[in-house]
């Protein structure tokens, strides 16, 4: 045997081994899907959505996927996750059961239903791991195509790092920008606007993104003819094909059951994207759903017998198996043996997952039953309690709700008895122990939490100049870009002209087009750029031109950005700053006030409403020292007002969750924020003329709101409260009222009914009169305060009307 033949033989052996290894992953994954469905149908798990029928292309994707790369995909990708070593059998079932422990269900600690995948970017302290040394998956979300905007940012980060290697100060995120971001989506979900918006943007930006469409011709029961023009995403995206002298995509198609072709296609795609930063779209056709869409339905209801037959014949795992036999990689008998072994392995993994899930709950129950027996022995309700203990003990597969419900019901029956205190203690301790499993990490729990950042006051001296306020923002951003190489800003008109209010004037020239850039008109994917880049260690500032247009991005902020920490139980973060401007322009889409909608949609982010540019600049400085996402709303009519330029630009900070009393007073407390404060301040002056001395509080930060409970301290003095804003009635003003009256227990100090003054329930009308008749005016504030004072003292303040 000469050397060449030995080498060839070895190579074939290696190849065989690799294919067998792949088949093992595919088959394991398939068994998980089959058994997973049974677990749901027998009631052990609540819902199942699996990756059967999509296994083989995911093996090919995993082969081309390198350390440092990122996935942004959807619920079919279990095989991929297994192939990159990020998901094993037991973990798969832990996810299915919703095991509320991140060490058991590393995907989300039981917070997401199975099929929503993630890897860990953060260590136990919430600090970045070295992402270049691991394979990464951003955490999935359920809204179809919701993974698309983030994918754009994950890909763009490579481009930024290639251009600015020093943005990766600690070398944890990139090696020469060689990382590819891999997207996956179902064929039907390409109908979503977010898909098309992102595809176009990635073509414009030319980022290393490989987008796979898993095409099984259906979206639940709805056939491709109702989803996609020409029933083919690659056909209609042909116009995106890059030509010699244009930007664009490499558009590839491949059959989802053709293992060797898939391996070649993915290797080629990775090469194009990784080396040249050209996006690639791979349309993977002829995939199937062996068990239908999810455990909620059966596909026999809407697929024809012919289609079902075809799906059986073209099942990608079946086809891969035949190909292996045809090519002498394994015999049918060998594969039968392997299949049987894998089935056993999956069964064992499932059992282990179930025991790991159930045992702690059973142990907790045992401890509870001990306490309950004690409680029963000294209770007048002994008989009833013993029956309840017996009922609890007889539950074969208890959940925590069973434990706690029983304990809390019994607690009511032993009020005043000897056992009450022991049981009350058990309930409190149990709740304290278990609640964080479901409620931790709404915000960061790391030391770098923005709320921990200390306040640094702006410094002035006798030479401090009075300037147009926008210059404070501009100079502060200048300092930010100089200080933090990982920062960048992008948005509509943010680059060349330095934003519509010139808060970035001259900064593109100074810092380059990559760091201060214009973006297309596409708010959702601007947001997504920010999310993806923030997940890869950059500190992006995504600019949404006006608050009114934030609604296009609100879904992605709400579903994706605001839930990143929560849905990964603290294993991923995206400290993105969203910058926008609003308030007090005129017109239905130009008045920027839907604050109630916003703060209720994005719990998990900070919402900051600075009244001046100095305050706004201070917020940016605070946020950059922290590690959480935030929305900063600058006041549109504040840019041309005058403010004093601080000497310590870039350094002073505005604390988060701290109010500021802008005017002391004794008669009534007005809480407001943003541009409306100026109306309130004017009204306060006019009220002073008739002897009513109001205290004015600027909330500054709606999420979190007044964490020191300073508002209630003001109420202790004034005993009256009015909340003023220009949102709809019952919007953000109702939230502020709930915070002060309920959370801070302000009701204890009130001598008058607490009130809100908001805008009319319709959108604000255009023009000065439109504004006057839509939003609270100085007279409205004056009269509202006057009426509250008049109710308390009608003699002194007789009715106006
Ligand atoms: C925004 C949104 N709308 C509807 C749904 C409900 N839904 C979940 S999966 C699905 C079908 C998706 O089909 P496709 O993209 O082809 O993926 P497949 O399941 O076929 O792999 C629908 C309508 C959702 N999750 N999100
Ligand atoms: Mg589909």
PDB file of N, CA, C and O and ligand atoms in Angstrom, residues 49 54 74-76 142-146 185-190 192 214-222 227 289 293 555, ligand 1:
ATOM      1  N   UNK A  49     -43.096  21.702  20.795  1.00  0.00           N
ATOM      2  CA  UNK A  49     -42.889  22.082  19.394  1.00  0.00           C
ATOM      3  C   UNK A  49     -41.471  21.626  19.075  1.00  0.00           C
ATOM      4  O   UNK A  49     -40.528  21.980  19.776  1.00  0.00           O
ATOM      5  N   UNK A  54     -36.425  18.580  10.273  1.00  0.00           N
ATOM      6  CA  UNK A  54     -35.472  19.652   9.925  1.00  0.00           C
ATOM      7  C   UNK A  54     -34.052  19.283  10.382  1.00  0.00           C
ATOM      8  O   UNK A  54     -33.189  20.149  10.486  1.00  0.00           O
ATOM      9  N   UNK A  74     -35.106  29.924  15.437  1.00  0.00           N
ATOM     10  CA  UNK A  74     -36.442  29.672  15.983  1.00  0.00           C
ATOM     11  C   UNK A  74     -36.560  28.231  16.454  1.00  0.00           C
ATOM     12  O   UNK A  74     -35.597  27.470  16.462  1.00  0.00           O
ATOM     13  N   UNK A  75     -37.780  27.863  16.825  1.00  0.00           N
ATOM     14  CA  UNK A  75     -38.024  26.659  17.621  1.00  0.00           C
ATOM     15  C   UNK A  75     -37.728  25.319  16.964  1.00  0.00           C
ATOM     16  O   UNK A  75     -37.904  24.288  17.586  1.00  0.00           O
ATOM     17  N   UNK A  76     -37.298  25.309  15.702  1.00  0.00           N
ATOM     18  CA  UNK A  76     -37.041  24.005  15.079  1.00  0.00           C
ATOM     19  C   UNK A  76     -35.596  23.528  15.251  1.00  0.00           C
ATOM     20  O   UNK A  76     -35.230  22.479  14.735  1.00  0.00           O
ATOM     21  N   UNK A 142     -40.627  33.801  20.699  1.00  0.00           N
ATOM     22  CA  UNK A 142     -41.689  33.104  19.971  1.00  0.00           C
ATOM     23  C   UNK A 142     -42.308  33.866  18.801  1.00  0.00           C
ATOM     24  O   UNK A 142     -42.762  33.230  17.857  1.00  0.00           O
ATOM     25  N   UNK A 143     -42.395  35.194  18.845  1.00  0.00           N
ATOM     26  CA  UNK A 143     -43.064  35.859  17.721  1.00  0.00           C
ATOM     27  C   UNK A 143     -42.327  35.578  16.405  1.00  0.00           C
ATOM     28  O   UNK A 143     -41.121  35.825  16.308  1.00  0.00           O
ATOM     29  N   UNK A 144     -43.033  35.062  15.432  1.00  0.00           N
ATOM     30  CA  UNK A 144     -42.394  34.637  14.185  1.00  0.00           C
ATOM     31  C   UNK A 144     -41.665  35.818  13.533  1.00  0.00           C
ATOM     32  O   UNK A 144     -42.232  36.909  13.431  1.00  0.00           O
ATOM     33  N   UNK A 145     -40.445  35.584  13.107  1.00  0.00           N
ATOM     34  CA  UNK A 145     -39.561  36.582  12.496  1.00  0.00           C
ATOM     35  C   UNK A 145     -38.993  37.576  13.500  1.00  0.00           C
ATOM     36  O   UNK A 145     -38.213  38.456  13.140  1.00  0.00           O
ATOM     37  N   UNK A 146     -39.349  37.430  14.770  1.00  0.00           N
ATOM     38  CA  UNK A 146     -38.786  38.305  15.805  1.00  0.00           C
ATOM     39  C   UNK A 146     -37.288  38.129  15.975  1.00  0.00           C
ATOM     40  O   UNK A 146     -36.611  38.985  16.546  1.00  0.00           O
ATOM     41  N   UNK A 185     -35.218  30.569   9.903  1.00  0.00           N
ATOM     42  CA  UNK A 185     -36.625  30.991   9.937  1.00  0.00           C
ATOM     43  C   UNK A 185     -37.450  29.969   9.161  1.00  0.00           C
ATOM     44  O   UNK A 185     -36.930  29.307   8.251  1.00  0.00           O
ATOM     45  N   UNK A 186     -38.710  29.827   9.519  1.00  0.00           N
ATOM     46  CA  UNK A 186     -39.599  28.952   8.752  1.00  0.00           C
ATOM     47  C   UNK A 186     -40.061  29.646   7.486  1.00  0.00           C
ATOM     48  O   UNK A 186     -40.096  30.881   7.417  1.00  0.00           O
ATOM     49  N   UNK A 187     -40.412  28.874   6.495  1.00  0.00           N
ATOM     50  CA  UNK A 187     -40.843  29.465   5.222  1.00  0.00           C
ATOM     51  C   UNK A 187     -41.995  30.443   5.401  1.00  0.00           C
ATOM     52  O   UNK A 187     -42.003  31.531   4.827  1.00  0.00           O
ATOM     53  N   UNK A 188     -42.968  30.079   6.234  1.00  0.00           N
ATOM     54  CA  UNK A 188     -44.154  30.933   6.353  1.00  0.00           C
ATOM     55  C   UNK A 188     -43.828  32.243   7.050  1.00  0.00           C
ATOM     56  O   UNK A 188     -44.386  33.288   6.728  1.00  0.00           O
ATOM     57  N   UNK A 189     -42.899  32.183   7.989  1.00  0.00           N
ATOM     58  CA  UNK A 189     -42.554  33.395   8.737  1.00  0.00           C
ATOM     59  C   UNK A 189     -41.825  34.424   7.888  1.00  0.00           C
ATOM     60  O   UNK A 189     -41.696  35.575   8.290  1.00  0.00           O
ATOM     61  N   UNK A 190     -41.363  34.018   6.705  1.00  0.00           N
ATOM     62  CA  UNK A 190     -40.764  35.023   5.817  1.00  0.00           C
ATOM     63  C   UNK A 190     -41.821  35.990   5.307  1.00  0.00           C
ATOM     64  O   UNK A 190     -41.490  36.997   4.685  1.00  0.00           O
ATOM     65  N   UNK A 192     -43.500  37.804   7.192  1.00  0.00           N
ATOM     66  CA  UNK A 192     -43.515  38.931   8.130  1.00  0.00           C
ATOM     67  C   UNK A 192     -42.690  40.106   7.587  1.00  0.00           C
ATOM     68  O   UNK A 192     -41.633  39.905   6.969  1.00  0.00           O
ATOM     69  N   UNK A 214     -35.984  27.297   6.474  1.00  0.00           N
ATOM     70  CA  UNK A 214     -36.404  25.885   6.516  1.00  0.00           C
ATOM     71  C   UNK A 214     -37.790  25.814   5.877  1.00  0.00           C
ATOM     72  O   UNK A 214     -38.775  26.248   6.472  1.00  0.00           O
ATOM     73  N   UNK A 215     -37.850  25.275   4.676  1.00  0.00           N
ATOM     74  CA  UNK A 215     -39.112  25.311   3.921  1.00  0.00           C
ATOM     75  C   UNK A 215     -39.803  23.951   3.944  1.00  0.00           C
ATOM     76  O   UNK A 215     -39.353  22.998   3.302  1.00  0.00           O
ATOM     77  N   UNK A 216     -40.917  23.899   4.672  1.00  0.00           N
ATOM     78  CA  UNK A 216     -41.734  22.673   4.680  1.00  0.00           C
ATOM     79  C   UNK A 216     -43.090  22.926   4.042  1.00  0.00           C
ATOM     80  O   UNK A 216     -44.041  22.159   4.229  1.00  0.00           O
ATOM     81  N   UNK A 217     -43.183  24.038   3.290  1.00  0.00           N
ATOM     82  CA  UNK A 217     -44.389  24.398   2.523  1.00  0.00           C
ATOM     83  C   UNK A 217     -45.588  24.814   3.386  1.00  0.00           C
ATOM     84  O   UNK A 217     -46.628  25.176   2.852  1.00  0.00           O
ATOM     85  N   UNK A 218     -45.432  24.773   4.688  1.00  0.00           N
ATOM     86  CA  UNK A 218     -46.563  25.118   5.548  1.00  0.00           C
ATOM     87  C   UNK A 218     -46.152  26.100   6.643  1.00  0.00           C
ATOM     88  O   UNK A 218     -44.980  26.157   7.029  1.00  0.00           O
ATOM     89  N   UNK A 219     -47.138  26.839   7.149  1.00  0.00           N
ATOM     90  CA  UNK A 219     -47.032  27.587   8.383  1.00  0.00           C
ATOM     91  C   UNK A 219     -48.246  27.166   9.196  1.00  0.00           C
ATOM     92  O   UNK A 219     -49.367  27.568   8.888  1.00  0.00           O
ATOM     93  N   UNK A 220     -48.045  26.311  10.148  1.00  0.00           N
ATOM     94  CA  UNK A 220     -49.123  25.524  10.765  1.00  0.00           C
ATOM     95  C   UNK A 220     -49.941  24.911   9.625  1.00  0.00           C
ATOM     96  O   UNK A 220     -49.387  24.103   8.873  1.00  0.00           O
ATOM     97  N   UNK A 221     -51.203  25.328   9.461  1.00  0.00           N
ATOM     98  CA  UNK A 221     -52.022  24.659   8.438  1.00  0.00           C
ATOM     99  C   UNK A 221     -52.037  25.414   7.108  1.00  0.00           C
ATOM    100  O   UNK A 221     -52.646  24.961   6.140  1.00  0.00           O
ATOM    101  N   UNK A 222     -51.386  26.566   7.082  1.00  0.00           N
ATOM    102  CA  UNK A 222     -51.552  27.435   5.906  1.00  0.00           C
ATOM    103  C   UNK A 222     -50.448  27.159   4.873  1.00  0.00           C
ATOM    104  O   UNK A 222     -49.261  27.291   5.152  1.00  0.00           O
ATOM    105  N   UNK A 227     -48.824  32.181   1.485  1.00  0.00           N
ATOM    106  CA  UNK A 227     -47.747  32.835   2.236  1.00  0.00           C
ATOM    107  C   UNK A 227     -46.822  33.649   1.348  1.00  0.00           C
ATOM    108  O   UNK A 227     -46.471  34.770   1.682  1.00  0.00           O
ATOM    109  N   UNK A 289     -42.612  17.810   8.206  1.00  0.00           N
ATOM    110  CA  UNK A 289     -43.002  17.854   9.627  1.00  0.00           C
ATOM    111  C   UNK A 289     -43.589  16.486   9.971  1.00  0.00           C
ATOM    112  O   UNK A 289     -44.804  16.319   9.911  1.00  0.00           O
ATOM    113  N   UNK A 293     -47.245  20.352  13.128  1.00  0.00           N
ATOM    114  CA  UNK A 293     -46.646  21.596  13.601  1.00  0.00           C
ATOM    115  C   UNK A 293     -46.224  21.552  15.067  1.00  0.00           C
ATOM    116  O   UNK A 293     -45.106  21.892  15.418  1.00  0.00           O
ATOM    117  N   UNK A 555     -42.489  46.643  19.328  1.00  0.00           N
ATOM    118  CA  UNK A 555     -42.675  45.196  19.443  1.00  0.00           C
ATOM    119  C   UNK A 555     -41.335  44.517  19.724  1.00  0.00           C
ATOM    120  O   UNK A 555     -41.232  43.657  20.598  1.00  0.00           O
TER     121      UNK A 555
HETATM  122  C1  LIG B   1     -46.090  36.985  15.261  1.00  0.00           C
HETATM  123  C2  LIG B   1     -46.625  35.607  15.392  1.00  0.00           C
HETATM  124  N1  LIG B   1     -47.756  35.253  14.762  1.00  0.00           N
HETATM  125  C3  LIG B   1     -48.242  34.008  14.868  1.00  0.00           C
HETATM  126  C4  LIG B   1     -47.593  33.071  15.623  1.00  0.00           C
HETATM  127  C5  LIG B   1     -48.155  31.660  15.766  1.00  0.00           C
HETATM  128  N2  LIG B   1     -47.322  30.735  14.990  1.00  0.00           N
HETATM  129  C6  LIG B   1     -46.364  30.016  15.573  1.00  0.00           C
HETATM  130  S1  LIG B   1     -45.527  29.106  14.504  1.00  0.00           S
HETATM  131  C7  LIG B   1     -46.444  29.614  13.214  1.00  0.00           C
HETATM  132  C8  LIG B   1     -46.166  29.083  11.830  1.00  0.00           C
HETATM  133  C9  LIG B   1     -44.769  29.284  11.407  1.00  0.00           C
HETATM  134  O1  LIG B   1     -44.550  28.591  10.215  1.00  0.00           O
HETATM  135  P1  LIG B   1     -43.114  28.557   9.555  1.00  0.00           P
HETATM  136  O2  LIG B   1     -42.480  29.854   9.664  1.00  0.00           O
HETATM  137  O3  LIG B   1     -43.229  27.999   8.179  1.00  0.00           O
HETATM  138  O4  LIG B   1     -42.298  27.574  10.490  1.00  0.00           O
HETATM  139  P2  LIG B   1     -42.504  26.015  10.675  1.00  0.00           P
HETATM  140  O5  LIG B   1     -43.225  25.863  11.967  1.00  0.00           O
HETATM  141  O6  LIG B   1     -43.304  25.520   9.520  1.00  0.00           O
HETATM  142  O7  LIG B   1     -41.151  25.450  10.724  1.00  0.00           O
HETATM  143  C10 LIG B   1     -47.408  30.508  13.638  1.00  0.00           C
HETATM  144  C11 LIG B   1     -48.412  31.131  12.756  1.00  0.00           C
HETATM  145  C12 LIG B   1     -46.406  33.489  16.266  1.00  0.00           C
HETATM  146  N3  LIG B   1     -45.701  32.665  17.018  1.00  0.00           N
HETATM  147  N4  LIG B   1     -45.946  34.731  16.118  1.00  0.00           N
END
